[in-house]
Short mmCIF file of C-alpha atoms and ligand atoms in Angstrom, two decimals:
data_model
loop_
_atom_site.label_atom_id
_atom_site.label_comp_id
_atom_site.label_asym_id
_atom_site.label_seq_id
_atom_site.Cartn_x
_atom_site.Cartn_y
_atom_site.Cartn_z
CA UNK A 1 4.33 -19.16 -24.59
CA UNK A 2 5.54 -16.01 -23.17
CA UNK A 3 3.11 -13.49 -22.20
CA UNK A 4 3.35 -10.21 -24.07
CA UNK A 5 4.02 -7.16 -22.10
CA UNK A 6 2.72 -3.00 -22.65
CA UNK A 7 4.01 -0.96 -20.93
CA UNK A 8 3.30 2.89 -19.78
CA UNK A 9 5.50 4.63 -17.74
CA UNK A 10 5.47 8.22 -16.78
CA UNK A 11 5.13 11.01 -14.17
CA UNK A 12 1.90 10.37 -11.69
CA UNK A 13 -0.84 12.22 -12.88
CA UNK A 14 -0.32 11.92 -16.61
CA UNK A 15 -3.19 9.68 -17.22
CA UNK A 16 -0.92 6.47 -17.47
CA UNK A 17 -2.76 4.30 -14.42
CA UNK A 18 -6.59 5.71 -16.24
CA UNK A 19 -4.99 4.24 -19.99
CA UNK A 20 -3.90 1.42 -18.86
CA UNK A 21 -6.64 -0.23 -17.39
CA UNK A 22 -9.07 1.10 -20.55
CA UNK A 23 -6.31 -0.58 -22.75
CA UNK A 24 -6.27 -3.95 -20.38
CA UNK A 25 -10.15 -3.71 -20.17
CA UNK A 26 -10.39 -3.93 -24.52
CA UNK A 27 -7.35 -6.10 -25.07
CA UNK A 28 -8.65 -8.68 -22.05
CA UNK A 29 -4.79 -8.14 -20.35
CA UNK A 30 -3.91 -8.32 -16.55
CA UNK A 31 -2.98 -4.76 -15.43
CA UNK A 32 0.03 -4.00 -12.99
CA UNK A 33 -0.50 -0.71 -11.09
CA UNK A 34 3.36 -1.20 -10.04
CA UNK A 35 3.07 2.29 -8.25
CA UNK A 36 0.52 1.05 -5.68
CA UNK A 37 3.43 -1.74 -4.40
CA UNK A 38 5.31 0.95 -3.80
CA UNK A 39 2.77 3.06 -1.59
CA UNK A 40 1.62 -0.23 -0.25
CA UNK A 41 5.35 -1.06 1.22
CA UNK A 42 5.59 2.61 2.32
CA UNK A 43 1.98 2.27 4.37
CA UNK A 44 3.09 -1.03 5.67
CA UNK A 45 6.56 0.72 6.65
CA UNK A 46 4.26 4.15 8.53
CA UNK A 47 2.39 0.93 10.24
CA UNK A 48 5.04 -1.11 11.41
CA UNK A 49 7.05 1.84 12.24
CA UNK A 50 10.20 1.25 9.90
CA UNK A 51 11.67 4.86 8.68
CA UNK A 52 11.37 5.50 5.46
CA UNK A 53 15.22 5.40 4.98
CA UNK A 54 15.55 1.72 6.73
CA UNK A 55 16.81 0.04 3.96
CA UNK A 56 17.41 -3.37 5.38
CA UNK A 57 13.93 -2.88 7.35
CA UNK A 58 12.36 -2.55 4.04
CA UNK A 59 14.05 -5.06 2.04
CA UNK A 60 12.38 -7.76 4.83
CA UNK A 61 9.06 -6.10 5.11
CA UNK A 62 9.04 -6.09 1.07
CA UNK A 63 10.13 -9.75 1.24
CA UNK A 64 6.85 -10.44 3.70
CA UNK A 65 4.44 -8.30 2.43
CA UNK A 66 1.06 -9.83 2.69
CA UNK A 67 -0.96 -7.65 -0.08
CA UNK A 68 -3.73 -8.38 -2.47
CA UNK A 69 -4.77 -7.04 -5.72
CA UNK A 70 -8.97 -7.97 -6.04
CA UNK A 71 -10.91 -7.40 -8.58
CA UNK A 72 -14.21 -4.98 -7.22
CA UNK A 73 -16.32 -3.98 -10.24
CA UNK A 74 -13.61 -3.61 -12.25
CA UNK A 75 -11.68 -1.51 -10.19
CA UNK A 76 -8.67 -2.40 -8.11
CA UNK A 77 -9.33 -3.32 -4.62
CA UNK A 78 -5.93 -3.72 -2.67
CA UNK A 79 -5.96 -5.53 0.31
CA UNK A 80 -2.54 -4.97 3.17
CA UNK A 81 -2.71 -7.27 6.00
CA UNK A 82 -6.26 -8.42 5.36
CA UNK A 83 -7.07 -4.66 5.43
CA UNK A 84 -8.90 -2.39 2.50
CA UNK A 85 -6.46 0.24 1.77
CA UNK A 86 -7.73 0.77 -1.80
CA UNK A 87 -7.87 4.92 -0.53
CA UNK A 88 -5.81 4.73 2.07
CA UNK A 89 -2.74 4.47 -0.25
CA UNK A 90 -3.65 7.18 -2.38
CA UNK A 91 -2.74 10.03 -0.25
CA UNK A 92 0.05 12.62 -0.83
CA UNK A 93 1.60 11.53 2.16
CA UNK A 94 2.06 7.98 1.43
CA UNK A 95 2.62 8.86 -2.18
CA UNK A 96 5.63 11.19 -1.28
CA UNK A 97 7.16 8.44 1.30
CA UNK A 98 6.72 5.67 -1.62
CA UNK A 99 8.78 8.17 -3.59
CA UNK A 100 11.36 8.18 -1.16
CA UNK A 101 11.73 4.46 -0.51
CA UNK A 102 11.47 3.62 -4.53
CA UNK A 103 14.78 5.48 -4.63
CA UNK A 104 16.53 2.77 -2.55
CA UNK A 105 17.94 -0.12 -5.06
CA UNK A 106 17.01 -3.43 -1.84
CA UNK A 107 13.44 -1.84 -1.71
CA UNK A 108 13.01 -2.05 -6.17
CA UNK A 109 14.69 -5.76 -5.67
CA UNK A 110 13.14 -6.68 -3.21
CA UNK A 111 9.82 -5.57 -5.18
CA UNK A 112 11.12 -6.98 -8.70
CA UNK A 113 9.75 -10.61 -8.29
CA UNK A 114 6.34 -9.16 -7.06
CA UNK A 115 5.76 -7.48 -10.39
CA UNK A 116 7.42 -10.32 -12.91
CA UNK A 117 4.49 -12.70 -11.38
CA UNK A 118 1.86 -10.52 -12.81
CA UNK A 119 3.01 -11.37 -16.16
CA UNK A 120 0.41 -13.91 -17.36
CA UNK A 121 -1.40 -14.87 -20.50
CA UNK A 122 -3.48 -13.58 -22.37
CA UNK A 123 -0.69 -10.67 -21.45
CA UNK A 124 -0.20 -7.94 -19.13
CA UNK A 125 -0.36 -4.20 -19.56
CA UNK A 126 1.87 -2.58 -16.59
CA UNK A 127 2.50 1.09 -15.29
CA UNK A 128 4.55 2.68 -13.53
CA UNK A 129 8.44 4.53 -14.04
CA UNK A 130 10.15 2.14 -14.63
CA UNK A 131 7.92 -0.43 -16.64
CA UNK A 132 9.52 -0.52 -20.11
CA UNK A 133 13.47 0.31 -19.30
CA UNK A 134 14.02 -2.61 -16.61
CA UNK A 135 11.29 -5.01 -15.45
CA UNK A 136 9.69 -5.54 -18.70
CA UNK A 137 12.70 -4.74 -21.04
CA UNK A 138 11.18 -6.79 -23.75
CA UNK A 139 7.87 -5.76 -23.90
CA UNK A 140 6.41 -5.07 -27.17
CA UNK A 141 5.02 -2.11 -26.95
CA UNK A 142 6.43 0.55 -25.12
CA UNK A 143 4.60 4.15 -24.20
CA UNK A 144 6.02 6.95 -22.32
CA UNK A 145 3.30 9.68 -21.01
CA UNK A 146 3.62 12.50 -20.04
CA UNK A 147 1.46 15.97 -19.06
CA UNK A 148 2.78 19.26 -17.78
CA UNK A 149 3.43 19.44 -13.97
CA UNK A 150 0.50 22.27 -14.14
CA UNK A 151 -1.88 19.91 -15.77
CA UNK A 152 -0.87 17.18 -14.00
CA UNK A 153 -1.84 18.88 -10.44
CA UNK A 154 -5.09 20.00 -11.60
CA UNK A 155 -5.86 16.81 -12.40
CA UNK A 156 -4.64 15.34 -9.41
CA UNK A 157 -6.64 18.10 -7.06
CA UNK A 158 -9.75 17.34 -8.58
CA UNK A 159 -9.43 13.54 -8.70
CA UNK A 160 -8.64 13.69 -4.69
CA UNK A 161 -11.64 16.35 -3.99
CA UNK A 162 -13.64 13.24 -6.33
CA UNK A 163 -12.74 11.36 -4.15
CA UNK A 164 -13.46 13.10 -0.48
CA UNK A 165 -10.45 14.16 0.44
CA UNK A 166 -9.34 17.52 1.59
CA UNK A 167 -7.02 19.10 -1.31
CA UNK A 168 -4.29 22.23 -1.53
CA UNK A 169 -3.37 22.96 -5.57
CA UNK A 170 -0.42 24.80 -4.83
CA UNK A 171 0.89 21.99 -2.31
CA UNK A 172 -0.01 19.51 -4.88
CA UNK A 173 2.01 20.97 -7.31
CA UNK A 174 4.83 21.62 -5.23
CA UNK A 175 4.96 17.89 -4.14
CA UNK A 176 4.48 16.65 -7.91
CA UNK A 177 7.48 18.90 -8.68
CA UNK A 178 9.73 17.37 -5.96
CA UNK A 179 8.37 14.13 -6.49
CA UNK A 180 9.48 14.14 -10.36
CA UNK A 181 13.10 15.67 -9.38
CA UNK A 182 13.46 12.56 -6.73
CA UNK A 183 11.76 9.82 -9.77
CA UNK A 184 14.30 11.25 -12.21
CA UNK A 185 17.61 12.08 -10.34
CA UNK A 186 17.43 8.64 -8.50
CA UNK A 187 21.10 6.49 -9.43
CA UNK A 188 18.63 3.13 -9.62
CA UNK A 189 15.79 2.97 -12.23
CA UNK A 190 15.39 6.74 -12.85
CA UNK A 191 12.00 7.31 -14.58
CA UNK A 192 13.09 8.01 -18.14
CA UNK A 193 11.03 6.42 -21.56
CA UNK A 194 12.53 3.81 -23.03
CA UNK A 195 15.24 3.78 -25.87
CA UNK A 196 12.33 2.42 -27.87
CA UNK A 197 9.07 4.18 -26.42
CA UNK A 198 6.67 6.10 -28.14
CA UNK A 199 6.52 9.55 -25.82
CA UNK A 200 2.78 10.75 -25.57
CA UNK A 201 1.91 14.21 -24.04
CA UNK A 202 -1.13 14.10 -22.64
CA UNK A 203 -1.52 18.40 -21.89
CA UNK A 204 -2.12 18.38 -25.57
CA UNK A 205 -3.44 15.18 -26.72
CA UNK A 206 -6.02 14.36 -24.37
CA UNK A 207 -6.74 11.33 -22.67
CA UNK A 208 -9.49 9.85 -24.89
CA UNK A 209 -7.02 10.81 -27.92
CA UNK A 210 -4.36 9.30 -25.96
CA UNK A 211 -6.10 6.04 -25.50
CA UNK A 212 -6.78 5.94 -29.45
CA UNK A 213 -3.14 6.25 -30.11
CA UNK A 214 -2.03 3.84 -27.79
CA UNK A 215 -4.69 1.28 -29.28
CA UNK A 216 -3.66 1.97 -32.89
CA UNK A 217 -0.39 0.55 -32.07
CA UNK A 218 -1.07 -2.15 -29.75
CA UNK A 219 0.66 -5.31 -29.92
CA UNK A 220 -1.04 -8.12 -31.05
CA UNK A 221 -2.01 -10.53 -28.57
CA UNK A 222 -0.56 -14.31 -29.50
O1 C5P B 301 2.45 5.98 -9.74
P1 C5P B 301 2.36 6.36 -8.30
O2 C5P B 301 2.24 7.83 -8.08
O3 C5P B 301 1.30 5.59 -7.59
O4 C5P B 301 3.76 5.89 -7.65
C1 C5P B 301 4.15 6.26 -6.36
C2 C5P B 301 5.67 6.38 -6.31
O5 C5P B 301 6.24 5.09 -6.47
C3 C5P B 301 6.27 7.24 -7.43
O6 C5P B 301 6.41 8.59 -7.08
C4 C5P B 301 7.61 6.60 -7.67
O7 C5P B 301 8.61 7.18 -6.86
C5 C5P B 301 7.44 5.18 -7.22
N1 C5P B 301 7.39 4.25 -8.35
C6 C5P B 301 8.59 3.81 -8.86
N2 C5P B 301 8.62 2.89 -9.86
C7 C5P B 301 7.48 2.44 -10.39
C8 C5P B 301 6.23 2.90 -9.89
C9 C5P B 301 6.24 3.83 -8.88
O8 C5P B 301 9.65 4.24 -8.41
N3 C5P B 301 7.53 1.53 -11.35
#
């Protein structure tokens, strides 16, 4: 029995990573935060000292990468090298240099495996860019969400202040802007939805409404 697959890809800060672990939480699904393996390969890279444009370096530390996704409460803990990095991963900077190393086509092979493995039954609900148009080409439900770049830093700013950490709007919205260009000009894997996505806007819709429309059409689990 093959596990069935949703998936929700989208620009960061569009609410995708907050829906899909409300719609794993009610359907009972494993969730893939496939964005995190990406900042967690470009925090192991800062740490071990390989550039961000090392592509061979990369493809071997991807190969080794000793990382962890644990369950704390509900939320995500991730775990690099034995080490909580659950916040350490969230920050622009390492953000922006996952950015820059997803756009190298070793690094997303190298990571493809990784993310096929979390595909287990009862099923799996995964984010990230690139979710519905080439890991999990067959899923069965495919969403594509998106939010303005001025929403989207707002909610970003106020998520990271939340959270502790020192914030700059502007800046935020500056690197959300580049980031997008790099996520959507990239050769390999460009974020785009799906031939056969739904396309949600979250500026409008709202995240609660958004979660109610993405539940109405759920896929039925086996
Ligand atoms: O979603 P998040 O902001 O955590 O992702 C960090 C970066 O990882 C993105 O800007 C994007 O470049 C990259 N990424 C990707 N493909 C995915 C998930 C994330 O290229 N499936």
């Amino acid at each position: 029995q093959i596990p069935p697959v949703i998936t929700i890809d989208g620009p960061s800060g569009s609410g995708k990573g907050t829906i899909a672990h409300r719609l794993a939480l009610k359907l009972g699904f494993h969730v893939l935060d496939s964005g995190a393996l990406y900042r967690l390969l470009a925090l192991a890279a800062q740490q071990h000292g390989v550039q961000t444009d090392n592509e061979k370096g990369l493809e071997v530390l991807a190969a080794y990468l000793d990382v962890q996704f644990e369950d704390n409460n509900g939320e995500a803990m991730l775990i690099l090298e034995g080490e909580d990095v659950t916040q350490t991963i969230r920050t622009e900077e390492v953000g922006a240099a996952a950015s820059r190393i997803a756009a190298l086509p070793g690094v997303r092979a190298a990571l493809l495996q990784r993310q096929h493995a979390f595909r287990e039954l009862p099923g799996l609900v995964a984010d990230g860019r690139d979710m519905g148009t080439v890991v999990f080409p067959d899923a069965c439900l495919k969403i594509f969400l998106t939010a303005s770049a001025e929403a989207r830093a707002e909610r970003r700013y106020k998520q990271l202040l939340q959270k502790g950490f020192d914030a700059n709007l502007a800046a935020i919205l500056e690197d959300i802007r580049a980031r997008d260009l790099r996520d959507t000009q990239r050769a390999v894997a460009p974020m785009k939805p799906a031939a056969d996505a739904i396309v949600l806007d979250s500026t409008a819709l709202g995240i609660e409404a958004v979660l109610q429309a993405v539940i109405a059409s759920a896929c039925k689990t086996p």
